[in-house]
Amino acid sequence: LRDVQQETKVGPVVVDLVAGGSNGTEYVHAHVDLTVQDEQQCVTYPYPTRGGVDEESLDAASEQALTFFAVTELHGEDCGIFIAPLARGRWIHIWVDMESDHPDAFLRTEVRKAGIIRRRTEILRWHTGPDAVQQNMSPPTEWACERNPAKAQLAHFGLRDMEDWNVELMDALHALRVQPRGFALLEVLALAGD
C-alpha cells in the first residue's frame, strides 16, 4: 500500500506498507519518507497477531458477495457501482468503468458507515494484467529497514508500537492472512487514503 500526502505540516509525506512472507516468516514493513526534510525510515515488524481484530465481523462480511448496486456516470464514463460489506459495519462502494478499453477498471472507491461517507479514493491509474502486480513483495534495499521497532526515529508517525495501528489496517492484514483473496482485496481497497 502507498499513500502520498502532498500538503502536510512537514511537506510531502510518502507512507508505504509492504506485507508478505511465508512459512512462519511473515512480516510488515512500514516506510515513511519525509521528502522535504530528506528523512526516511523503514521498520520491519513481525506479522501482527489477532489483537484488536474483529474476527466475527470479518467472517460475517467475507461470506457476502460483491453485488451490483446502480449505474451512474463518473468523469464522462458510464459506471456500474458494486457494493459489499466490510468488517465493523462498514460498506465499500466501487465504481467500475463499463465502457473503456479496460471495462474492469476501478475508478473510485468509497467506504461508508451508517450511510455516511468516511473515505473516498479516486483511482487515477488502474492497471491490469500480469505486470500490474509486483511479484517481489520485498522492500527496496535503499529503505534500509530496521528490525527493531524501538529504534524508530519517526515514532510520532505511529511506527513504534503495532498495537497502536489503525484497527481497520489490522483487520485488512488479518484478512490477507486468513480470508478469501477477493474479500481481503476489498478490505485493502477500503484503506486507501487512510
Coordinates of C-alpha atoms in Angstrom, one line a residue:
L1 CA 0.0 0.0 0.0
R2 CA 1.2 3.5 -0.7
D3 CA -0.2 6.8 0.5
V4 CA 1.2 10.2 -0.7
Q5 CA 0.1 13.3 1.1
Q6 CA 1.4 16.4 -0.7
E7 CA 0.3 19.0 1.9
T8 CA 1.2 18.3 5.5
K9 CA 2.9 20.4 8.2
V10 CA 6.2 18.8 7.2
G11 CA 5.7 18.9 3.5
P12 CA 5.0 15.9 1.2
V13 CA 5.0 12.6 3.0
V14 CA 5.0 9.1 1.4
V15 CA 4.0 6.1 3.5
D16 CA 4.4 2.6 2.2
L17 CA 3.3 -0.7 3.8
V18 CA 4.6 -4.0 2.4
A19 CA 3.2 -7.2 3.9
G20 CA 4.2 -10.6 3.0
G21 CA 6.2 -13.7 3.7
S22 CA 5.5 -17.4 4.1
N23 CA 6.2 -20.4 6.3
G24 CA 6.3 -18.6 9.6
T25 CA 8.4 -15.7 8.4
E26 CA 5.6 -13.2 7.7
Y27 CA 6.4 -9.5 8.1
V28 CA 5.1 -6.0 7.7
H29 CA 7.5 -3.2 6.5
A30 CA 6.4 0.3 7.4
H31 CA 8.3 3.0 5.4
V32 CA 7.9 6.8 5.9
D33 CA 9.6 9.3 3.6
L34 CA 9.7 13.0 4.6
T35 CA 10.7 14.2 1.2
V36 CA 11.4 17.9 2.1
Q37 CA 13.5 17.0 5.2
D38 CA 15.3 14.3 3.3
E39 CA 14.4 11.9 6.1
Q40 CA 13.1 8.4 5.8
Q41 CA 12.8 5.3 7.9
C42 CA 11.6 1.8 7.4
V43 CA 10.8 -0.5 10.3
T44 CA 10.1 -4.2 9.9
Y45 CA 7.6 -5.9 12.2
P46 CA 6.6 -9.5 12.7
Y47 CA 3.2 -10.0 11.1
P48 CA 0.5 -9.0 13.7
T49 CA -1.4 -11.5 15.7
R50 CA -5.1 -11.2 16.1
G51 CA -5.0 -8.5 18.8
G52 CA -7.8 -5.9 18.1
V53 CA -9.2 -7.8 15.1
D54 CA -12.9 -8.2 14.9
E55 CA -12.8 -11.8 13.6
E56 CA -16.6 -12.3 13.9
S57 CA -17.3 -9.2 11.8
L58 CA -14.6 -10.2 9.3
D59 CA -16.0 -13.7 8.9
A60 CA -19.6 -12.5 8.5
A61 CA -18.7 -9.8 5.9
S62 CA -16.4 -12.3 4.0
E63 CA -19.4 -14.6 3.4
Q64 CA -21.3 -11.9 1.4
A65 CA -20.6 -11.3 -2.2
L66 CA -19.9 -8.1 -4.1
T67 CA -23.3 -7.1 -5.6
F68 CA -24.5 -4.7 -8.2
F69 CA -26.0 -1.5 -6.8
A70 CA -26.5 1.1 -9.5
V71 CA -25.4 2.7 -12.8
T72 CA -24.1 6.2 -12.9
E73 CA -21.7 8.5 -14.7
L74 CA -18.3 9.5 -13.4
H75 CA -15.9 11.8 -15.3
G76 CA -18.0 11.2 -18.5
E77 CA -17.7 7.4 -18.2
D78 CA -20.7 5.0 -17.6
C79 CA -20.0 3.2 -14.4
G80 CA -21.5 0.3 -12.5
I81 CA -21.5 0.7 -8.7
F82 CA -20.9 -2.5 -6.8
I83 CA -21.1 -2.8 -3.0
A84 CA -20.1 -5.2 -0.3
P85 CA -20.0 -5.2 3.5
L86 CA -16.7 -4.9 5.3
A87 CA -15.8 -5.5 9.0
R88 CA -17.0 -3.2 11.7
G89 CA -20.3 -2.2 10.0
R90 CA -18.6 -0.5 7.0
W91 CA -19.6 -0.9 3.3
I92 CA -17.4 -0.4 0.3
H93 CA -18.8 1.1 -2.9
I94 CA -16.7 0.5 -6.0
W95 CA -17.2 2.4 -9.3
V96 CA -16.3 0.2 -12.2
D97 CA -15.8 1.6 -15.7
M98 CA -18.3 -0.2 -18.0
E99 CA -17.2 1.2 -21.4
S100 CA -13.5 2.0 -21.7
D101 CA -10.6 -0.1 -23.1
H102 CA -10.4 -1.7 -19.6
P103 CA -14.0 -2.5 -18.7
D104 CA -12.9 -3.9 -15.3
A105 CA -11.1 -0.7 -14.3
F106 CA -11.9 0.7 -10.8
L107 CA -12.4 4.4 -10.9
R108 CA -13.5 5.2 -7.4
T109 CA -14.0 3.6 -4.0
E110 CA -16.0 4.9 -1.1
V111 CA -16.2 3.5 2.4
R112 CA -19.4 4.2 4.2
K113 CA -20.7 3.5 7.7
A114 CA -24.3 4.2 8.7
G115 CA -24.8 5.8 5.2
I116 CA -22.1 8.4 5.8
I117 CA -19.1 8.5 3.5
R118 CA -16.0 8.1 5.7
R119 CA -13.4 7.9 2.9
R120 CA -13.4 8.4 -0.9
T121 CA -10.5 7.5 -3.2
E122 CA -10.3 8.5 -6.8
I123 CA -8.3 5.8 -8.7
L124 CA -6.4 7.6 -11.4
R125 CA -4.4 4.7 -13.0
W126 CA -5.9 1.2 -12.7
H127 CA -3.5 -1.5 -14.0
T128 CA -4.5 -5.0 -15.1
G129 CA -2.6 -7.9 -16.4
P130 CA 0.5 -9.8 -15.2
D131 CA 2.7 -6.8 -15.0
A132 CA 0.2 -5.0 -12.7
V133 CA 1.2 -7.0 -9.6
Q134 CA 4.7 -6.8 -8.3
Q135 CA 5.7 -10.4 -7.7
N136 CA 8.6 -9.5 -5.3
M137 CA 7.0 -8.1 -2.2
S138 CA 10.3 -7.2 -0.5
P139 CA 11.1 -3.6 0.3
P140 CA 13.8 -1.9 -1.8
T141 CA 17.3 -2.2 -0.3
E142 CA 17.5 1.7 -0.2
W143 CA 14.8 1.7 2.5
A144 CA 17.3 0.0 4.9
C145 CA 14.6 -1.5 7.0
E146 CA 15.3 -1.7 10.7
R147 CA 14.1 -4.9 12.5
N148 CA 14.0 -3.2 15.9
P149 CA 10.8 -1.0 16.3
A150 CA 12.2 0.5 19.5
K151 CA 14.8 2.3 17.3
A152 CA 12.1 4.1 15.3
Q153 CA 13.1 7.7 15.0
L154 CA 9.9 8.7 13.4
A155 CA 7.8 7.3 16.3
H156 CA 5.5 10.3 16.1
F157 CA 4.0 8.7 12.9
G158 CA 3.0 5.7 15.0
L159 CA 5.7 3.3 13.8
R160 CA 6.9 2.2 17.2
D161 CA 4.0 0.1 18.6
M162 CA 2.0 -2.1 16.2
E163 CA -0.8 -2.2 18.9
D164 CA -1.4 1.5 18.2
W165 CA -2.0 1.0 14.4
N166 CA -5.4 1.7 12.9
V167 CA -7.9 -1.2 13.7
E168 CA -9.0 -1.2 10.0
L169 CA -5.4 -1.8 8.9
M170 CA -5.1 -4.6 11.4
D171 CA -8.4 -6.1 10.1
A172 CA -7.1 -5.9 6.5
L173 CA -3.8 -7.6 7.4
H174 CA -5.7 -10.3 9.2
A175 CA -8.0 -10.7 6.2
L176 CA -4.9 -11.1 3.9
R177 CA -3.8 -13.9 6.1
V178 CA -7.0 -15.9 6.6
Q179 CA -9.9 -14.7 4.4
P180 CA -10.6 -15.4 0.8
R181 CA -8.5 -13.2 -1.5
G182 CA -11.4 -11.4 -3.0
F183 CA -12.6 -10.2 0.4
A184 CA -9.1 -9.4 1.5
L185 CA -8.8 -7.2 -1.5
L186 CA -11.9 -5.3 -0.6
E187 CA -10.5 -4.7 2.9
V188 CA -7.3 -3.4 1.4
L189 CA -9.1 -1.2 -1.1
A190 CA -11.0 0.3 1.9
L191 CA -7.7 1.5 3.4
A192 CA -6.6 3.7 0.5
G193 CA -6.2 7.3 1.7
D194 CA -6.4 6.3 5.3

